[in-house]
CSV table of C-alpha atoms in Angstrom, one decimal:
chain,number,residue,atom,x,y,z
A,1,MET,CA,6.7,-18.3,-24.6
A,2,VAL,CA,8.3,-14.9,-24.3
A,3,THR,CA,10.5,-13.6,-21.5
A,4,VAL,CA,9.7,-10.0,-20.3
A,5,ARG,CA,12.7,-8.0,-19.1
A,6,HIS,CA,11.1,-4.7,-18.3
A,7,TYR,CA,7.5,-3.4,-17.7
A,8,ASP,CA,6.8,0.3,-18.2
A,9,LEU,CA,3.3,1.0,-16.9
A,10,GLU,CA,1.5,4.4,-17.2
A,11,LEU,CA,-1.7,4.2,-15.3
A,12,ASP,CA,-4.6,6.6,-14.4
A,13,TYR,CA,-7.1,5.6,-11.7
A,14,LYS,CA,-10.3,7.3,-10.7
A,15,PRO,CA,-11.3,5.9,-7.3
A,16,HIS,CA,-14.9,7.1,-7.2
A,17,SER,CA,-15.7,5.3,-10.5
A,18,ALA,CA,-13.1,2.6,-10.0
A,19,ARG,CA,-11.9,3.1,-13.6
A,20,LEU,CA,-8.3,2.3,-14.6
A,21,SER,CA,-6.8,3.3,-17.9
A,22,GLY,CA,-3.3,2.2,-18.9
A,23,ARG,CA,-0.5,2.1,-21.3
A,24,ALA,CA,1.8,-0.9,-20.8
A,25,VAL,CA,5.1,-1.2,-22.7
A,26,LEU,CA,6.8,-4.5,-22.3
A,27,THR,CA,10.4,-5.1,-23.4
A,28,ALA,CA,10.6,-8.8,-24.1
A,29,ALA,CA,12.4,-11.5,-26.0
A,30,GLY,CA,11.1,-14.5,-27.9
A,31,ASP,CA,10.1,-16.0,-31.2
A,32,GLY,CA,6.9,-16.1,-33.2
A,33,PRO,CA,3.3,-15.2,-32.0
A,34,PHE,CA,3.1,-14.9,-28.2
A,35,VAL,CA,0.6,-14.9,-25.4
A,36,LEU,CA,0.2,-12.5,-22.4
A,37,ASP,CA,-1.9,-13.0,-19.3
A,38,PHE,CA,-4.5,-10.2,-19.1
A,39,GLY,CA,-7.8,-9.5,-17.5
A,40,PRO,CA,-11.1,-8.4,-19.1
A,41,PHE,CA,-10.2,-4.8,-20.0
A,42,HIS,CA,-11.2,-3.0,-23.2
A,43,ILE,CA,-8.1,-2.9,-25.4
A,44,ALA,CA,-7.8,0.1,-27.7
A,45,LYS,CA,-4.5,-0.8,-29.4
A,46,VAL,CA,-1.7,-3.3,-29.5
A,47,LEU,CA,1.6,-2.4,-31.0
A,48,VAL,CA,4.6,-4.5,-31.6
A,49,ASN,CA,7.8,-2.6,-32.2
A,50,GLY,CA,5.6,0.5,-32.8
A,51,LYS,CA,3.4,-1.1,-35.5
A,52,PRO,CA,-0.2,-2.3,-35.0
A,53,ALA,CA,-0.6,-6.0,-34.4
A,54,ARG,CA,-3.5,-8.4,-34.8
A,55,TYR,CA,-4.6,-10.0,-31.5
A,56,THR,CA,-7.4,-11.9,-29.8
A,57,HIS,CA,-8.4,-11.4,-26.1
A,58,ARG,CA,-10.5,-13.9,-24.2
A,59,ALA,CA,-10.5,-16.0,-21.1
A,60,GLY,CA,-7.6,-14.1,-19.5
A,61,LYS,CA,-5.2,-14.5,-22.5
A,62,LEU,CA,-4.1,-11.8,-24.9
A,63,ARG,CA,-2.8,-13.6,-28.0
A,64,VAL,CA,-0.7,-11.4,-30.3
A,65,GLN,CA,-0.2,-12.5,-33.9
A,66,ALA,CA,3.2,-11.0,-34.6
A,67,ALA,CA,6.2,-12.7,-36.0
A,68,VAL,CA,8.8,-11.5,-33.5
A,69,ARG,CA,12.3,-12.8,-33.2
A,70,GLY,CA,14.8,-11.8,-30.5
A,71,GLU,CA,14.1,-8.7,-28.4
A,72,PHE,CA,11.0,-6.6,-29.1
A,73,THR,CA,8.6,-4.2,-27.5
A,74,VAL,CA,4.8,-4.7,-27.2
A,75,GLU,CA,2.6,-1.8,-26.2
A,76,VAL,CA,-1.0,-2.4,-24.9
A,77,ARG,CA,-3.4,0.5,-24.4
A,78,TYR,CA,-6.4,-0.4,-22.3
A,79,SER,CA,-9.2,0.8,-20.0
A,80,GLY,CA,-12.0,-0.5,-17.8
A,81,LYS,CA,-12.9,-1.5,-14.2
A,82,PRO,CA,-10.2,-3.9,-12.8
A,83,GLN,CA,-11.6,-7.2,-11.8
A,84,PRO,CA,-9.7,-9.5,-9.4
A,85,VAL,CA,-8.7,-12.9,-10.8
A,86,HIS,CA,-10.9,-15.6,-9.3
A,87,THR,CA,-9.0,-18.7,-8.0
A,88,ARG,CA,-10.4,-22.0,-6.8
A,89,HIS,CA,-8.5,-22.1,-3.5
A,90,TRP,CA,-7.8,-18.5,-2.5
A,91,GLY,CA,-10.8,-16.4,-3.7
A,92,ASP,CA,-10.3,-13.2,-5.7
A,93,LEU,CA,-6.7,-11.9,-6.1
A,94,GLY,CA,-5.1,-8.8,-7.6
A,95,TRP,CA,-6.5,-5.3,-7.9
A,96,ASP,CA,-9.3,-4.6,-5.5
A,97,GLU,CA,-11.3,-1.6,-4.3
A,98,LEU,CA,-11.0,-0.3,-0.8
A,99,THR,CA,-13.8,1.8,0.9
A,100,ASP,CA,-11.8,4.8,-0.3
A,101,GLY,CA,-8.9,3.8,-2.7
A,102,ALA,CA,-7.4,0.6,-4.1
A,103,ILE,CA,-5.2,-2.2,-3.1
A,104,VAL,CA,-3.2,-4.8,-5.0
A,105,ALA,CA,-2.7,-8.3,-3.5
A,106,SER,CA,-1.7,-10.6,-6.3
A,107,GLN,CA,-0.1,-13.7,-4.7
A,108,PRO,CA,0.0,-16.0,-6.5
A,109,PHE,CA,-1.9,-15.4,-9.7
A,110,GLY,CA,-3.5,-11.9,-9.5
A,111,ALA,CA,-1.1,-9.7,-11.6
A,112,PRO,CA,-3.2,-9.9,-14.8
A,113,SER,CA,-6.0,-8.1,-13.0
A,114,TRP,CA,-4.2,-4.8,-13.7
A,115,PHE,CA,-1.6,-5.1,-16.4
A,116,PRO,CA,-0.7,-7.5,-19.3
A,117,CYS,CA,2.2,-9.8,-18.2
A,118,VAL,CA,3.8,-13.2,-18.3
A,119,ASP,CA,2.5,-14.3,-14.9
A,120,LEU,CA,5.1,-16.8,-13.9
A,121,VAL,CA,6.7,-16.8,-10.5
A,122,SER,CA,10.0,-17.8,-12.1
A,123,GLN,CA,10.1,-14.8,-14.4
A,124,LYS,CA,11.5,-11.5,-13.0
A,125,ALA,CA,11.8,-8.1,-14.7
A,126,THR,CA,12.5,-4.5,-13.8
A,127,TYR,CA,9.6,-2.0,-13.6
A,128,ARG,CA,8.7,1.6,-14.0
A,129,ILE,CA,5.2,2.4,-12.6
A,130,SER,CA,3.6,5.8,-13.2
A,131,MET,CA,0.3,6.3,-11.5
A,132,THR,CA,-2.0,9.3,-11.8
A,133,ALA,CA,-4.7,9.7,-9.1
A,134,PRO,CA,-6.7,12.6,-7.6
A,135,SER,CA,-4.5,14.8,-5.5
A,136,PRO,CA,-6.0,14.0,-2.1
A,137,TYR,CA,-4.7,10.4,-2.6
A,138,THR,CA,-1.2,9.1,-1.9
A,139,VAL,CA,0.1,6.4,-4.2
A,140,VAL,CA,2.7,3.9,-3.0
A,141,CYS,CA,4.3,1.4,-5.4
A,142,ASN,CA,7.4,-0.8,-5.5
A,143,GLY,CA,10.8,0.7,-5.7
A,144,VAL,CA,12.0,4.3,-5.3
A,145,LEU,CA,9.9,7.4,-6.0
A,146,VAL,CA,11.8,9.0,-8.8
A,147,ASP,CA,9.5,11.7,-10.1
A,148,GLY,CA,6.1,13.2,-9.6
A,149,HIS,CA,4.0,16.3,-10.5
A,150,VAL,CA,0.7,17.9,-9.8
A,151,GLY,CA,-1.5,18.7,-12.8
A,152,GLY,CA,-4.8,20.4,-12.0
A,153,SER,CA,-6.7,18.1,-9.6
A,154,THR,CA,-4.5,15.1,-10.1
A,155,THR,CA,-1.0,14.0,-9.0
A,156,THR,CA,1.3,11.7,-10.9
A,157,TRP,CA,3.7,9.4,-9.0
A,158,VAL,CA,6.5,7.7,-10.7
A,159,TYR,CA,8.3,4.7,-9.1
A,160,SER,CA,11.3,2.8,-10.4
A,161,SER,CA,12.3,-0.8,-9.5
A,162,THR,CA,15.7,-1.6,-10.9
A,163,GLU,CA,16.0,-4.9,-9.0
A,164,PRO,CA,14.2,-7.7,-10.9
A,165,MET,CA,10.7,-8.6,-9.6
A,166,ALA,CA,8.2,-11.3,-10.1
A,167,THR,CA,4.8,-10.2,-11.4
A,168,TYR,CA,2.9,-11.2,-8.2
A,169,LEU,CA,5.0,-8.9,-6.2
A,170,ALA,CA,4.3,-5.8,-8.3
A,171,SER,CA,1.9,-3.5,-6.3
A,172,VAL,CA,0.0,-0.2,-6.2
A,173,GLN,CA,-1.6,1.1,-3.0
A,174,ILE,CA,-3.9,4.1,-3.3
A,175,GLY,CA,-5.5,5.9,-0.4
A,176,GLN,CA,-5.8,9.1,1.6
A,177,TYR,CA,-2.7,8.4,3.7
A,178,VAL,CA,-0.2,10.5,5.7
A,179,GLU,CA,3.4,9.6,6.3
A,180,VAL,CA,3.5,8.7,10.0
A,181,ALA,CA,7.2,7.7,10.0
A,182,PRO,CA,9.8,7.4,7.2
A,183,ARG,CA,8.1,5.4,4.4
A,184,VAL,CA,5.2,4.3,6.7
A,185,PHE,CA,1.8,5.5,5.4
A,186,ALA,CA,-1.5,5.3,7.3
A,187,PRO,CA,-4.9,7.0,7.6
A,188,ALA,CA,-4.7,10.1,9.7
A,189,ARG,CA,-6.9,8.6,12.4
A,190,LEU,CA,-4.3,5.8,12.9
A,191,ARG,CA,-1.3,8.2,13.0
A,192,ARG,CA,-0.3,7.7,16.6
A,193,ALA,CA,-1.0,4.0,16.9
A,194,ALA,CA,0.8,3.2,13.6
A,195,ALA,CA,3.9,5.3,14.5
A,196,PHE,CA,4.2,3.3,17.8
A,197,ASP,CA,3.5,-0.1,16.3
A,198,PHE,CA,6.1,0.3,13.5
A,199,ALA,CA,8.7,2.2,15.6
A,200,ARG,CA,10.9,-0.9,16.0
A,201,GLN,CA,11.0,-1.7,12.3
A,202,PRO,CA,14.3,0.1,11.7
A,203,ARG,CA,15.8,-2.1,14.5
A,204,MET,CA,14.3,-5.2,12.8
A,205,ILE,CA,16.1,-4.3,9.6
A,206,GLU,CA,19.3,-4.1,11.5
A,207,VAL,CA,18.8,-7.4,13.2
A,208,PHE,CA,17.8,-9.2,10.0
A,209,SER,CA,20.6,-7.6,8.0
A,210,SER,CA,23.1,-9.0,10.6
A,211,LEU,CA,21.5,-12.5,10.4
A,212,PHE,CA,20.5,-12.7,6.7
A,213,GLY,CA,22.9,-10.3,5.0
A,214,PRO,CA,22.4,-6.8,3.7
A,215,TYR,CA,18.8,-5.5,3.0
A,216,PRO,CA,18.4,-6.4,-0.7
A,217,PHE,CA,16.5,-3.4,-2.0
A,218,ALA,CA,16.9,0.4,-2.4
A,219,ASP,CA,13.9,1.2,-0.1
A,220,TYR,CA,11.2,-0.3,2.1
A,221,SER,CA,7.7,1.1,2.5
A,222,VAL,CA,4.7,0.1,4.6
A,223,VAL,CA,1.0,1.0,4.0
A,224,ILE,CA,-1.8,0.6,6.5
A,225,THR,CA,-5.2,0.7,4.9
A,226,ASP,CA,-8.3,2.2,6.4
A,227,ASP,CA,-10.0,-1.1,5.9
A,228,GLU,CA,-9.5,-4.3,7.7
A,229,LEU,CA,-7.5,-7.0,5.9
A,230,GLU,CA,-7.6,-10.8,6.6
A,231,VAL,CA,-3.8,-11.0,6.4
A,232,PRO,CA,-1.0,-8.5,5.6
A,233,ILE,CA,0.4,-8.5,2.1
A,234,GLU,CA,4.0,-8.6,1.1
A,235,ALA,CA,5.3,-7.0,-2.2
A,236,GLN,CA,8.8,-6.2,-3.2
A,237,GLY,CA,10.1,-3.4,-1.1
A,238,LEU,CA,6.6,-2.8,0.2
A,239,SER,CA,4.2,-4.4,2.7
A,240,THR,CA,0.5,-3.6,3.3
A,241,PHE,CA,-1.4,-4.1,6.6
A,242,GLY,CA,-5.0,-3.6,7.5
A,243,ALA,CA,-6.4,-1.2,10.2
A,244,ASN,CA,-7.0,-4.3,12.3
A,245,HIS,CA,-3.2,-4.9,12.4
A,246,VAL,CA,-2.7,-1.7,14.3
A,247,ASP,CA,-3.7,-1.4,18.0
A,248,GLY,CA,-1.1,1.0,19.5
A,249,ARG,CA,0.3,-1.9,21.6
A,250,ARG,CA,2.4,-3.7,18.9
A,251,GLY,CA,0.0,-6.6,19.0
A,252,SER,CA,0.8,-7.6,15.4
A,253,GLU,CA,4.6,-7.1,15.6
A,254,ARG,CA,5.3,-10.7,14.6
A,255,LEU,CA,3.5,-9.9,11.3
A,256,VAL,CA,5.6,-6.8,10.9
A,257,ALA,CA,8.7,-9.1,11.2
A,258,HIS,CA,7.2,-11.7,8.9
A,259,GLU,CA,6.5,-9.3,6.0
A,260,LEU,CA,9.9,-7.6,6.4
A,261,ALA,CA,11.7,-11.0,6.2
A,262,HIS,CA,10.1,-11.7,2.9
A,263,GLN,CA,12.3,-9.0,1.4
A,264,TRP,CA,15.1,-11.5,1.7
A,265,PHE,CA,13.1,-14.8,1.4
A,266,GLY,CA,10.6,-14.7,-1.4
A,267,ASN,CA,11.4,-11.3,-3.0
A,268,SER,CA,15.1,-11.1,-3.5
A,269,VAL,CA,15.6,-14.9,-3.3
A,270,GLY,CA,12.5,-15.9,-5.3
A,271,ILE,CA,11.2,-19.4,-6.0
A,272,ALA,CA,11.3,-21.1,-9.4
A,273,ALA,CA,7.9,-22.7,-8.9
A,274,TRP,CA,5.1,-22.4,-6.2
A,275,GLU,CA,5.8,-26.0,-4.9
A,276,HIS,CA,8.9,-24.5,-3.2
A,277,ILE,CA,6.8,-22.0,-1.2
A,278,TRP,CA,8.2,-23.2,2.2
A,279,LEU,CA,11.4,-21.3,1.1
A,280,ASN,CA,9.3,-18.1,1.4
A,281,GLU,CA,6.9,-18.8,4.2
A,282,GLY,CA,9.0,-21.2,6.4
A,283,PHE,CA,11.9,-18.7,6.5
A,284,ALA,CA,9.5,-15.7,7.2
A,285,CYS,CA,7.9,-17.6,10.0
A,286,TYR,CA,11.2,-18.5,11.5
A,287,ALA,CA,12.2,-14.8,11.2
A,288,GLU,CA,9.2,-14.1,13.6
A,289,TRP,CA,10.8,-16.3,16.1
A,290,LEU,CA,14.3,-14.8,15.6
A,291,TRP,CA,12.8,-11.3,16.2
A,292,SER,CA,11.1,-12.5,19.3
A,293,GLU,CA,14.4,-13.8,20.5
A,294,ALA,CA,16.3,-10.6,19.6
A,295,SER,CA,13.7,-8.2,21.1
A,296,GLY,CA,13.5,-9.9,24.6
A,297,GLY,CA,10.5,-12.1,23.9
A,298,PRO,CA,10.4,-15.9,24.0
A,299,THR,CA,13.4,-17.6,22.4
A,300,ALA,CA,13.2,-19.4,19.1
A,301,GLU,CA,13.5,-22.7,21.1
A,302,VAL,CA,10.4,-21.8,23.0
A,303,MET,CA,8.5,-20.7,19.9
A,304,ALA,CA,9.6,-24.0,18.1
A,305,ALA,CA,8.3,-26.1,21.0
A,306,ARG,CA,4.9,-24.3,20.9
A,307,ALA,CA,4.7,-24.8,17.1
A,308,ARG,CA,5.6,-28.5,17.4
A,309,THR,CA,2.8,-29.0,20.0
A,310,LEU,CA,0.3,-27.3,17.7
A,311,LEU,CA,1.4,-29.3,14.7
A,312,SER,CA,1.4,-32.6,16.6
A,313,VAL,CA,-2.4,-32.5,17.0
A,314,LEU,CA,-3.1,-31.5,13.3
A,315,PRO,CA,-3.3,-33.9,10.3
A,316,GLN,CA,0.2,-34.8,9.2
A,317,ASP,CA,-0.5,-35.3,5.5
A,318,ILE,CA,1.5,-32.6,3.8
A,319,LEU,CA,4.9,-32.8,2.2
A,320,ILE,CA,6.0,-29.3,2.7
A,321,GLY,CA,8.9,-29.7,0.3
A,322,SER,CA,6.3,-30.2,-2.5
A,323,PRO,CA,2.8,-29.4,-1.3
A,324,ALA,CA,-0.3,-29.8,-3.5
A,325,GLU,CA,-1.6,-26.5,-4.8
A,326,GLU,CA,-4.4,-26.3,-2.3
A,327,HIS,CA,-1.8,-26.5,0.5
A,328,TRP,CA,0.6,-23.9,-0.7
A,329,PHE,CA,-0.5,-21.3,1.9
A,330,ASP,CA,-1.5,-23.8,4.6
A,331,ASP,CA,-0.3,-22.7,8.0
A,332,ARG,CA,1.3,-26.1,8.5
A,333,VAL,CA,3.7,-25.3,5.6
A,334,TYR,CA,4.7,-22.1,7.4
A,335,LYS,CA,5.1,-23.6,10.9
A,336,ARG,CA,6.8,-26.9,9.8
A,337,GLY,CA,9.0,-24.9,7.5
A,338,ALA,CA,10.2,-22.8,10.4
A,339,LEU,CA,10.7,-26.0,12.5
A,340,THR,CA,12.8,-27.4,9.7
A,341,LEU,CA,15.1,-24.4,9.9
A,342,HIS,CA,15.2,-24.6,13.7
A,343,ALA,CA,16.2,-28.3,13.5
A,344,LEU,CA,18.9,-27.4,11.1
A,345,ARG,CA,20.1,-24.6,13.4
A,346,VAL,CA,20.3,-27.0,16.3
A,347,GLU,CA,22.3,-29.5,14.1
A,348,LEU,CA,24.7,-26.8,12.8
A,349,GLY,CA,25.1,-24.4,15.7
A,350,ASP,CA,24.4,-20.7,15.4
A,351,ASP,CA,27.6,-19.6,13.7
A,352,SER,CA,27.4,-22.2,10.8
A,353,PHE,CA,23.6,-21.8,10.5
A,354,PHE,CA,23.5,-18.0,10.1
A,355,SER,CA,26.6,-18.2,7.9
A,356,LEU,CA,24.5,-20.6,5.7
A,357,LEU,CA,21.6,-18.1,5.5
A,358,ARG,CA,23.9,-15.3,4.5
A,359,GLU,CA,25.5,-17.5,1.8
A,360,TRP,CA,22.0,-18.4,0.6
A,361,THR,CA,20.8,-14.8,0.2
A,362,SER,CA,24.1,-13.7,-1.3
A,363,ARG,CA,24.4,-16.5,-3.8
A,364,HIS,CA,20.8,-16.2,-5.0
A,365,ARG,CA,20.3,-12.4,-4.6
A,366,HIS,CA,17.6,-11.4,-7.1
A,367,GLY,CA,17.4,-14.9,-8.5
A,368,THR,CA,15.1,-17.9,-8.2
A,369,VAL,CA,15.7,-21.1,-6.3
A,370,THR,CA,14.3,-24.6,-5.6
A,371,THR,CA,14.2,-26.7,-2.5
A,372,GLU,CA,17.0,-28.9,-4.0
A,373,ASP,CA,19.2,-25.8,-4.2
A,374,PHE,CA,18.8,-25.2,-0.5
A,375,VAL,CA,19.3,-28.9,0.4
A,376,SER,CA,22.5,-29.0,-1.8
A,377,LEU,CA,23.9,-25.9,-0.1
A,378,ALA,CA,22.9,-26.9,3.5
A,379,GLY,CA,23.9,-30.5,3.4
A,380,HIS,CA,22.4,-32.7,6.1
A,381,ARG,CA,20.2,-34.2,3.4
A,382,ASP,CA,18.8,-37.0,5.7
A,383,LEU,CA,17.6,-34.5,8.3
A,384,LEU,CA,16.1,-32.1,5.8
A,385,ASN,CA,14.4,-34.9,3.8
A,386,ARG,CA,12.7,-36.1,7.0
A,387,TRP,CA,11.3,-32.6,7.6
A,388,LEU,CA,10.5,-31.7,4.0
A,389,PHE,CA,9.4,-35.0,2.3
A,390,ALA,CA,7.9,-37.2,5.0
A,391,PRO,CA,4.4,-36.5,6.2
A,392,LYS,CA,5.0,-37.6,9.8
A,393,LEU,CA,6.4,-34.9,12.0
A,394,PRO,CA,10.0,-35.9,12.9
């Protein structure tokens, strides 16, 4: 297996025909022939260290027959209509068409729908993403906008992510958007409602920075699509919401808090395997309760009591510390994960609990972790084991 250290993606998308052409240059390290995850595109060329390489491409795997050793580059030139990756439990993931534009929602296995990669949650790399699209469209990607130019009827947008990122968090959002607030993009028809609904986001960042430690990335952007989405989508330094999450009354503000919290828990502090998903979703769910408490709503204690009442009448058959694949994104993992943190907060007291969270995000900034890493740092193993590795609600 190879380890990819950097992805340089040069992409061109034509929304009306839904055609994507790309040149991906991966800086990697490894020995012998290697395999990349990649969807059913037409491949024009594969180069290893600048020289043509033999390859096969079928069933989502690009097998490159090159005798590499140590660090090398592989370049793949490709084109076609992106097709989402079909999964057994979560439907189609990855690149998808909007009514007018495109969206990327890759968690957990959708990244190969638009670029060749080693699609492992444990493997992080830096990125440069250059996207060319018709000039009426706005393109928002991970990282910082570092360059761009207009050429005829198209515009090229260039984003750089210098903080390492898992493949499932890499994202491109394309639509006819306007900037309704700093780094908040929405259709013009939703301008007023979106500006109001996301107006407290800067204050959220302040609150979470005080509780969790400094915001871990160079920028944070939000995109609201003109289509409805079942759930919002987090990416690194970027979150995407549907038109149905905007009502001009902050009716989905808990989701705004949830996706923002993932920048600390899930994106900067990533997980080494999907079985540790409660470290992403339990923490983000608890952040919803913390924001409610900080903004004058119900306290975390009240929110925890409500969640416990809800969980008490549902089947108690999941070990949230190591759930089966079909349960990774079960709401019981989210809510019980948040309750686990609240129980630990009650046990430790606020000063020690939030000091623990800041130590967690600092120690593992831009790294990957396991549940055992958290239990070892937090202590109180008996308490945490009851919440994480026993099916019955404590």
